[in-house]
Coordinates of C-alpha atoms and ligand atoms in Angstrom, one line a residue:
M1 CA 6.5 11.3 -12.8
K2 CA 8.0 14.3 -13.8
T3 CA 9.7 16.6 -11.1
Y4 CA 7.4 19.7 -10.3
N5 CA 9.9 22.3 -10.4
S6 CA 8.2 25.5 -9.3
Q7 CA 7.1 24.4 -5.9
P8 CA 4.5 26.0 -4.3
A9 CA 5.3 28.4 -1.4
G10 CA 6.8 26.8 1.5
T11 CA 5.6 23.2 0.9
S12 CA 9.0 21.9 1.9
R13 CA 8.3 22.9 5.5
N14 CA 6.1 20.6 7.5
P15 CA 4.1 22.8 9.9
F16 CA 2.1 19.6 11.2
V17 CA 4.9 18.7 13.5
H18 CA 5.6 20.2 17.0
E19 CA 8.9 19.1 18.5
L20 CA 9.2 20.4 22.2
K21 CA 12.7 21.1 23.4
F22 CA 13.1 21.8 27.0
T23 CA 16.0 23.3 28.7
M24 CA 17.1 22.4 32.0
T25 CA 15.3 25.1 33.8
D26 CA 12.2 24.3 32.1
K27 CA 12.5 20.9 33.4
I28 CA 13.1 21.7 36.8
K29 CA 10.1 24.2 36.5
I30 CA 7.8 21.7 35.3
G31 CA 9.0 19.1 37.8
L32 CA 8.1 21.6 40.7
M33 CA 4.9 22.7 39.1
S34 CA 3.9 19.1 38.7
V35 CA 3.7 18.3 42.4
T36 CA 2.5 21.6 43.5
V37 CA 0.4 23.9 41.3
F38 CA -0.8 21.2 38.8
P39 CA -2.9 19.0 40.9
V40 CA -4.7 22.2 42.4
R41 CA -5.4 23.6 38.8
L42 CA -6.4 20.3 37.5
L43 CA -9.1 20.0 40.1
L44 CA -10.3 23.5 39.8
V45 CA -10.5 23.3 36.1
S46 CA -12.3 19.8 36.3
F47 CA -14.8 21.6 38.9
F48 CA -15.7 24.3 36.8
M49 CA -16.3 22.2 33.7
L50 CA -18.6 20.2 35.7
L51 CA -20.4 23.2 37.3
A52 CA -21.0 24.5 33.8
W53 CA -22.7 21.4 32.7
P54 CA -26.2 21.8 34.4
F55 CA -26.3 25.3 33.1
A56 CA -25.6 24.2 29.4
F57 CA -28.0 21.1 29.9
T58 CA -30.9 23.3 31.0
A59 CA -30.4 25.7 28.2
A60 CA -30.8 22.9 25.8
L61 CA -34.0 21.8 27.1
G62 CA -37.0 22.3 24.5
R63 CA -34.8 23.6 21.9
S64 CA -35.2 22.7 18.3
D65 CA -32.3 22.1 15.8
L66 CA -33.8 24.3 13.2
V67 CA -34.9 27.7 14.9
P68 CA -32.5 30.0 16.8
D69 CA -33.1 30.3 20.6
P70 CA -35.8 32.8 21.5
Q71 CA -34.3 35.4 23.6
S72 CA -35.6 35.2 27.3
W73 CA -34.5 36.4 30.4
W74 CA -33.6 33.1 31.9
R75 CA -31.5 32.4 28.7
R76 CA -29.7 35.4 29.1
L77 CA -29.1 34.6 32.7
I78 CA -27.5 31.2 31.8
D79 CA -25.6 32.8 29.1
F80 CA -24.0 35.1 31.7
C81 CA -23.4 32.4 34.1
L82 CA -21.7 30.1 31.6
R83 CA -19.3 32.9 30.5
V84 CA -18.3 33.7 34.1
I85 CA -17.8 30.0 34.7
M86 CA -15.6 29.4 31.5
R87 CA -13.7 32.3 32.4
A88 CA -13.0 31.1 35.8
M89 CA -12.0 27.7 34.2
W90 CA -9.5 29.4 32.0
F91 CA -8.2 31.3 34.8
C92 CA -7.6 28.3 36.8
G93 CA -6.0 26.8 33.9
G94 CA -3.2 29.6 34.1
F95 CA -4.7 32.0 31.5
H96 CA -5.0 34.7 34.0
W97 CA -5.7 37.5 31.7
I98 CA -6.8 37.1 28.0
K99 CA -6.1 40.2 26.0
V100 CA -8.6 41.2 23.5
K101 CA -7.6 43.6 20.7
G102 CA -9.9 45.3 18.1
E103 CA -13.7 45.3 18.3
R104 CA -16.0 42.4 17.4
A105 CA -18.6 43.3 14.8
P106 CA -22.4 42.7 15.9
P107 CA -23.9 39.5 14.3
S108 CA -26.4 41.5 12.1
E109 CA -23.5 43.1 10.4
V110 CA -21.0 40.2 10.0
P111 CA -22.3 36.5 10.4
I112 CA -19.1 34.6 10.1
L113 CA -15.7 35.1 12.1
T114 CA -12.7 33.4 10.4
V115 CA -10.1 32.4 13.1
A116 CA -6.6 31.6 12.5
P117 CA -4.1 30.0 13.1
H118 CA -5.7 26.9 14.5
S119 CA -3.1 25.0 16.6
S120 CA -4.8 23.7 19.8
Y121 CA -8.0 22.8 21.8
F122 CA -7.0 26.0 23.7
D123 CA -8.4 27.7 20.5
A124 CA -11.7 27.0 22.4
I125 CA -10.9 30.1 24.5
P126 CA -12.1 32.9 21.9
V127 CA -15.1 30.6 21.4
T128 CA -16.0 30.8 25.1
V129 CA -15.2 34.4 25.2
T130 CA -17.7 35.3 22.3
M131 CA -20.2 32.2 22.7
C132 CA -20.0 31.9 18.9
S133 CA -21.1 29.0 17.3
I134 CA -18.6 26.5 15.7
V135 CA -18.4 24.0 13.0
T136 CA -17.7 20.6 14.5
K137 CA -18.2 16.9 13.7
L138 CA -21.4 15.2 15.1
E139 CA -19.2 13.0 17.2
S140 CA -18.2 15.7 19.5
R141 CA -21.9 15.9 20.6
S142 CA -21.4 12.6 22.7
I143 CA -18.3 13.6 24.5
P144 CA -19.3 13.4 28.2
V145 CA -19.6 17.0 29.7
W146 CA -17.8 18.8 27.0
G147 CA -20.2 17.5 24.4
T148 CA -23.3 19.2 26.3
L149 CA -21.0 22.7 26.6
I150 CA -20.3 22.3 22.7
S151 CA -24.1 21.8 22.1
Y152 CA -24.9 24.9 24.2
I153 CA -23.3 27.1 21.6
R154 CA -25.5 25.7 18.7
P155 CA -22.7 24.3 16.6
V156 CA -23.1 23.3 12.8
F157 CA -22.5 19.7 12.9
V158 CA -20.8 18.1 10.3
F159 CA -22.1 14.4 9.3
R160 CA -18.9 12.7 8.3
S161 CA -20.6 9.5 7.5
D162 CA -23.0 11.5 5.0
Q163 CA -21.7 11.3 1.5
H164 CA -23.1 14.9 0.9
S165 CA -21.8 16.3 4.2
R166 CA -19.8 18.9 2.7
R167 CA -22.7 20.4 0.8
K168 CA -25.0 20.1 3.6
T169 CA -22.5 21.8 6.0
V170 CA -22.1 24.7 3.8
E171 CA -25.9 25.0 3.2
E172 CA -26.4 25.1 6.8
I173 CA -23.6 27.9 7.2
K174 CA -25.3 30.0 4.6
R175 CA -28.9 29.5 6.0
R176 CA -27.7 30.9 9.4
A177 CA -25.6 33.4 7.8
Q178 CA -28.4 34.8 5.9
S179 CA -30.6 35.0 9.0
G180 CA -29.8 38.6 9.6
G181 CA -28.4 38.1 13.2
K182 CA -30.9 35.9 14.5
W183 CA -28.4 33.0 14.8
P184 CA -25.3 33.5 16.7
Q185 CA -22.2 34.3 14.8
I186 CA -20.3 31.3 13.5
M187 CA -16.6 31.0 14.3
I188 CA -14.7 28.9 11.5
F189 CA -11.1 28.0 11.6
P190 CA -10.8 27.9 7.9
E191 CA -7.4 25.8 7.9
G192 CA -9.6 23.0 9.0
T193 CA -6.7 21.3 11.1
C194 CA -4.1 22.1 13.6
T195 CA -0.6 23.2 12.6
N196 CA 2.2 24.6 14.7
R197 CA 1.5 28.2 14.0
S198 CA 4.6 28.7 11.8
G199 CA 2.6 29.7 8.9
L200 CA -1.0 29.8 7.6
I201 CA -1.9 26.7 5.3
L202 CA -4.6 27.0 2.6
F203 CA -8.1 27.9 3.7
K204 CA -11.0 25.7 3.1
A205 CA -13.8 27.5 1.1
G206 CA -16.7 26.8 3.5
A207 CA -16.7 30.1 5.3
F208 CA -16.4 32.1 2.2
I209 CA -19.1 30.4 0.0
P210 CA -22.0 32.5 1.3
G211 CA -20.4 35.5 -0.1
L212 CA -21.0 37.7 3.1
P213 CA -18.8 39.9 4.9
V214 CA -16.3 38.1 7.5
Q215 CA -14.5 39.3 10.3
P216 CA -10.9 37.7 10.5
V217 CA -9.7 37.1 13.9
V218 CA -6.1 36.2 14.8
L219 CA -4.7 34.3 17.8
R220 CA -1.6 34.7 19.4
Y221 CA 0.1 32.6 22.0
L222 CA 2.7 34.6 23.7
N223 CA 4.6 32.3 26.1
K224 CA 8.1 31.6 25.2
L225 CA 7.7 27.6 25.6
D226 CA 4.9 26.4 23.3
T227 CA 3.0 24.1 25.3
F228 CA -0.1 24.6 23.3
S229 CA 0.3 23.2 19.8
W230 CA -1.4 20.3 19.3
T231 CA -0.4 18.9 15.9
W232 CA -0.4 15.4 14.3
H233 CA 3.2 14.7 15.1
G234 CA 3.9 15.8 18.8
P235 CA 2.8 15.6 22.2
G236 CA -0.8 14.3 22.8
A237 CA -3.8 16.0 24.1
L238 CA -3.0 15.0 27.8
K239 CA 0.6 16.0 27.7
I240 CA -0.4 19.4 26.4
L241 CA -3.1 19.7 29.2
W242 CA -0.3 18.8 31.8
L243 CA 2.5 20.9 30.6
T244 CA 0.1 23.9 30.1
L245 CA -1.2 23.6 33.3
C246 CA 2.4 23.6 34.7
Q247 CA 3.2 26.9 33.3
P248 CA 3.0 29.6 35.8
H249 CA 1.2 32.0 33.3
S250 CA -0.3 31.4 30.0
S251 CA -0.8 34.2 27.7
V252 CA -3.2 34.5 24.7
E253 CA -4.2 37.4 22.6
I254 CA -7.0 37.7 20.5
E255 CA -7.1 40.3 17.8
F256 CA -10.6 41.1 15.9
L257 CA -9.4 42.6 12.5
P258 CA -11.4 44.9 10.5
V259 CA -14.5 43.5 8.8
Y260 CA -13.6 42.3 5.4
Y261 CA -16.3 43.1 2.7
P262 CA -16.0 40.8 -0.3
S263 CA -15.7 42.4 -3.7
M264 CA -18.1 41.4 -6.4
E265 CA -15.5 39.1 -8.0
E266 CA -14.7 37.6 -4.4
R267 CA -18.4 36.9 -4.0
E268 CA -18.6 34.8 -6.9
N269 CA -15.2 33.3 -6.4
P270 CA -14.9 31.7 -2.8
A271 CA -11.4 30.4 -3.6
L272 CA -10.2 34.0 -4.3
F273 CA -12.0 35.2 -1.4
A274 CA -10.6 32.9 0.9
S275 CA -7.0 33.5 -0.5
N276 CA -7.3 37.2 0.1
V277 CA -8.6 36.8 3.7
R278 CA -5.5 34.4 4.0
K279 CA -3.2 36.8 2.9
L280 CA -4.5 39.5 5.1
M281 CA -4.4 37.6 8.2
A282 CA -0.9 36.2 7.6
K283 CA 0.3 39.8 7.3
A284 CA -1.4 40.6 10.7
L285 CA 0.3 37.6 12.3
E286 CA 3.6 38.3 10.5
V287 CA 3.9 34.8 9.4
P288 CA 4.5 33.3 6.0
L289 CA 2.0 31.5 3.7
T290 CA 2.2 27.7 3.5
D291 CA 0.5 26.4 0.5
L292 CA -0.5 23.2 2.0
S293 CA -4.0 22.2 2.6
F294 CA -5.7 19.9 5.1
D295 CA -5.7 17.2 2.4
D296 CA -2.0 17.3 1.9
R297 CA -1.4 16.6 5.6
E298 CA -1.3 12.8 5.1
I299 CA 1.0 12.9 2.2
I300 CA 3.5 15.0 4.1
L301 CA 3.2 12.7 7.2
S302 CA 3.6 9.5 5.6
R303 CA 5.6 7.2 7.6
G304 CA 6.8 3.5 7.5
P305 CA 9.1 1.5 5.1
L306 CA 7.5 3.0 2.0
Q307 CA 7.5 6.7 3.4
I308 CA 7.2 9.2 0.7
H309 CA 10.6 10.5 0.3
D310 CA 10.2 13.6 -1.7
C311 CA 6.5 15.1 -1.6
S312 CA 6.6 17.9 -4.1
S313 CA 5.5 16.1 -7.2
L314 CA 2.8 14.2 -5.4
L315 CA 1.7 17.2 -3.7
H316 CA 1.3 19.1 -7.0
F317 CA -0.6 16.1 -8.4
N318 CA -2.7 16.0 -5.4
Q319 CA -3.9 19.6 -5.8
L320 CA -4.6 18.8 -9.5
V321 CA -6.6 15.6 -8.8
C322 CA -8.5 17.5 -6.0
R323 CA -9.5 20.3 -8.3
L324 CA -10.7 17.8 -10.9
G325 CA -12.8 15.9 -8.1
L326 CA -10.9 12.6 -9.0
K327 CA -10.5 11.8 -5.3
T328 CA -13.1 10.0 -3.5
G329 CA -13.6 10.3 0.3
T330 CA -14.0 6.7 1.2
R331 CA -12.4 3.5 0.2
D332 CA -14.5 2.3 -2.3
N333 CA -13.8 0.0 -5.4
M334 CA -13.6 2.8 -7.8
L335 CA -9.9 2.8 -8.0
E336 CA -9.8 -0.8 -8.2
E337 CA -12.3 -0.8 -11.1
E338 CA -10.1 1.9 -12.8
A339 CA -7.1 -0.4 -12.3
R340 CA -8.8 -3.2 -14.0
R341 CA -9.7 -1.2 -17.0
T342 CA -6.1 0.0 -17.1
T343 CA -4.7 -3.5 -17.0
K344 CA -7.0 -4.3 -19.9
L345 CA -5.3 -1.6 -22.0
Q346 CA -2.3 -3.9 -21.7
G347 CA 0.5 -1.2 -21.4
D348 CA -1.2 0.8 -24.5
R349 CA -0.3 4.3 -23.7
L350 CA -2.9 7.1 -24.0
G351 CA -2.9 10.7 -25.6
L352 CA -4.7 13.4 -23.9
E353 CA -8.2 12.7 -25.5
D354 CA -8.2 9.2 -24.8
F355 CA -7.1 9.9 -21.2
A356 CA -9.9 12.2 -20.9
Q357 CA -12.4 9.6 -22.2
F358 CA -11.0 7.1 -20.0
L359 CA -11.6 9.2 -17.0
N360 CA -15.0 10.4 -18.4
L361 CA -14.1 14.0 -18.0
P362 CA -13.7 16.9 -20.6
V363 CA -10.4 18.0 -21.7
T364 CA -9.5 20.9 -19.6
D365 CA -6.2 22.9 -18.8
T366 CA -5.9 21.0 -15.4
L367 CA -6.4 17.6 -17.2
R368 CA -3.7 18.6 -19.6
Q369 CA -1.3 19.3 -16.7
V370 CA -2.1 15.9 -15.0
H371 CA -1.4 14.1 -18.4
N372 CA 1.6 16.1 -18.8
L373 CA 3.2 15.1 -15.4
F374 CA 3.1 11.5 -16.6
D375 CA 4.4 12.2 -20.2
Q376 CA 7.8 11.0 -19.6
A377 CA 8.9 10.4 -23.2
G378 CA 7.4 13.9 -24.1
D379 CA 5.4 12.4 -27.0
G380 CA 2.0 13.3 -25.8
K381 CA 1.2 9.7 -24.4
I382 CA 1.1 8.4 -21.0
D383 CA 0.9 5.0 -19.4
V384 CA -2.2 5.0 -17.4
R385 CA -0.8 2.7 -14.7
H386 CA 1.6 5.5 -13.7
Y387 CA -1.4 7.7 -13.0
I388 CA -3.5 4.9 -11.2
I389 CA -0.3 4.5 -8.8
A390 CA 0.0 8.1 -8.1
L391 CA -3.6 8.5 -7.3
S392 CA -3.8 5.6 -4.9
T393 CA -0.7 7.0 -3.2
V394 CA -2.1 10.3 -2.6
Q395 CA -5.6 9.0 -1.8
W396 CA -4.2 6.8 1.0
P397 CA -0.7 7.6 1.8
H398 CA -0.7 5.8 5.0
K399 CA -2.0 2.5 3.3
S400 CA 1.1 2.2 1.0
M401 CA 1.1 -1.6 1.0
D402 CA -2.4 -1.4 -0.5
S403 CA -1.2 0.8 -3.3
L404 CA 1.8 -1.6 -3.8
K405 CA -0.6 -4.4 -4.1
L406 CA -2.9 -2.5 -6.6
A407 CA 0.2 -1.6 -8.7
F408 CA 1.5 -5.4 -8.7
K409 CA -2.1 -6.3 -10.0
M410 CA -1.5 -4.0 -13.2
Y411 CA 1.8 -5.2 -13.9
E412 CA 2.1 -8.8 -12.8
N413 CA 2.4 -11.8 -15.0
E414 CA -1.0 -13.6 -14.8
D415 CA 0.6 -17.2 -14.1
S416 CA 3.6 -16.5 -11.8
G417 CA 2.3 -13.2 -10.0
E418 CA 6.0 -11.8 -10.8
I419 CA 6.7 -8.4 -12.1
T420 CA 9.9 -7.5 -13.4
E421 CA 12.5 -5.3 -11.9
D422 CA 12.1 -2.4 -14.4
D423 CA 8.5 -2.4 -13.5
L424 CA 9.0 -2.3 -9.8
A425 CA 11.5 0.4 -10.2
V426 CA 9.0 2.6 -11.8
I427 CA 6.3 1.7 -9.3
L428 CA 8.6 2.8 -6.6
E429 CA 9.8 6.0 -8.1
I430 CA 6.0 7.2 -8.2
M431 CA 5.2 5.9 -4.7
L432 CA 8.3 7.4 -2.9
G433 CA 8.8 10.6 -5.2
V434 CA 12.2 9.7 -6.2
K435 CA 14.1 9.4 -9.4
E436 CA 16.5 6.6 -11.1
V437 CA 15.4 4.0 -8.4
E438 CA 17.8 1.0 -8.7
L439 CA 17.0 -2.4 -7.1
S440 CA 20.3 -4.4 -6.6
P441 CA 20.5 -4.1 -2.9
L442 CA 17.0 -5.5 -2.7
F443 CA 17.7 -8.5 -5.1
L444 CA 20.9 -9.2 -3.0
Q445 CA 18.8 -9.3 0.1
L446 CA 16.4 -11.8 -1.5
Q447 CA 19.5 -13.9 -2.5
A448 CA 18.2 -14.0 -5.9
S449 CA 20.4 -11.6 -7.8
D450 CA 20.0 -13.4 -11.2
R451 CA 16.2 -13.8 -11.2
R452 CA 15.3 -10.1 -11.5
K453 CA 11.8 -10.9 -11.0
I454 CA 9.5 -10.6 -7.8
T455 CA 6.2 -11.5 -6.4
Y456 CA 4.1 -9.2 -4.2
D457 CA 4.3 -11.9 -1.3
E458 CA 8.0 -11.9 -1.4
L459 CA 8.3 -8.3 -1.5
Q460 CA 5.8 -7.8 1.3
C461 CA 7.8 -10.2 3.4
L462 CA 10.9 -8.3 2.9
I463 CA 9.2 -4.9 3.6
K464 CA 7.8 -6.2 6.8
Q465 CA 11.4 -7.1 8.3
R466 CA 12.6 -3.8 7.2
P467 CA 11.3 -0.8 8.8
H468 CA 13.6 1.5 6.6
F469 CA 13.2 -0.6 3.5
S470 CA 13.4 2.3 1.1
V471 CA 16.6 3.6 2.5
D472 CA 18.1 0.0 3.1
C473 CA 16.9 -1.9 -0.1
L474 CA 17.1 0.7 -2.7
N475 CA 19.4 3.0 -4.5
F476 CA 18.1 6.2 -6.0
K477 CA 19.1 9.7 -6.9
D478 CA 19.8 11.9 -3.9
H479 CA 19.7 8.7 -1.6
P480 CA 20.1 9.8 2.1
R481 CA 23.1 7.3 2.2
S482 CA 25.1 9.6 0.1
D483 CA 24.6 12.6 2.2
C484 CA 24.3 11.5 5.9
T485 CA 26.1 9.0 8.0
G486 CA 23.9 8.7 10.9
R487 CA 21.4 6.9 8.9
L488 CA 18.8 5.9 11.4
Q489 CA 18.7 9.2 13.1
S490 CA 18.8 11.9 10.6
C491 CA 17.2 10.1 7.6
N492 CA 14.6 8.5 9.2
G493 CA 11.3 10.2 9.1
Q494 CA 12.8 13.5 8.3
S495 CA 14.3 12.9 4.9
H496 CA 11.7 15.1 3.1
N497 CA 12.7 18.0 5.3
K498 CA 16.3 17.9 4.3
D499 CA 16.0 21.0 1.9
D500 CA 14.7 23.3 4.6
Ligands
LIG1 C1 7.0 24.1 12.8 O1 7.0 24.1 11.6 C2 8.0 24.5 10.8 C3 7.7 24.3 9.4 O2 6.6 25.3 8.8 C4 9.1 23.5 11.3 O3 10.3 24.1 10.4 C5 9.2 23.8 12.6 O4 10.6 22.9 13.1 C6 8.0 23.3 13.5 N1 8.3 23.8 14.7 C7 8.6 22.8 15.8 C8 8.4 23.6 17.3 O5 8.3 21.9 15.6

């Protein structure tokens, strides 16, 4: 696969990690707080959460999913009580004062608030302050106590198991947004996942598809020690709770930015609308744009023996196939079916037109770019197997053994189940995003240096024994062996960060 040279902004950084470093003073403070303030706070926070439950439960009685709550005095009373209880809960958790800047626009004017950056479950603070609705997955409704509180704010539920869930969610957002203020405002975290707030990742289009005005809201956590970030690699939910409750004071600021009215062009092009709002919010936050999406997260975070070494080409490829709708959400047999059809080609290389036909797509500029990525020889033809391997890799980055198996199926000799050294080198080049793979260390390990062929089982066996397979058993261009000595420490896991 060709190297993608003009890298999108900031994609060599990984905002999905959060490494906490404590000074000695921090540790002593945390130790002291843990045995004094922490238990009291935990008790009080739990108390207020439990106290909120009967109110939220009562409010949900006799409510229909399809119509907004009628305004009645008792609902208003419950709403008031819940706000007070929630505020008390945050207070006991260390958020003694919550600074609010700017002015919130009324629901009749702005149906949607877009909030960023999303980094933690403490981002629930602006939700409880405003009592806006949110978009959340259906499963959260069944969390004890918290689920009832979530239901209270009339969230838009996402049915993950439903194939059309994305469309249905957008339709529901639209329906409520166009109700002219009858439904509560919806708060949307358009990044769709938590980052460590070092930059704004790409926005999902959901909040922008209705084409109605949005009010951007930015969040700032002002403590020097960041105990809030809850990312995919970093401290877990309980540790964050513990560390945050051990801080003497936790400072958060919510700023309502001026309402953003989309232009005619933005109304027709939600991606443009999203992109412009994102720029504006990044500017208000004074953080850079990081052109990564929710979908890229798993690629960046791939781990294990076949960890992706350099993500840039695969990230670029991923963006293109997402745009073409070639990725399917669930593991079905489509990719296997395509692999079977590819095997039938018997290594025949396809031009752009044939490739389009193979995928049942029209020839477009995006498709041309995908095709071009695999046109190694520059003669306008590609080996479709390369495309399948790349697609499998970006689709299931954490199931690299499955991708490897699929690749073997396309290359192996039917009788012996073996593939040649050259073919394996190509497969690994694509899967790891590296160049010039050379396999002598691998065959040395197998003690079969003269055979130069390998079966899937042999390879799988070797990989199982080798947590650092790619570093130990392969040679490739820019191999970490050449630029670091403390291999296990500095190359394991962070090798794709090395050009920071
Ligand atoms: C946050 O992400 C950036 C990359 O965007 C990274 O360089 C930094 O180390 C991360 N911060 C922490 C505290 O892990």
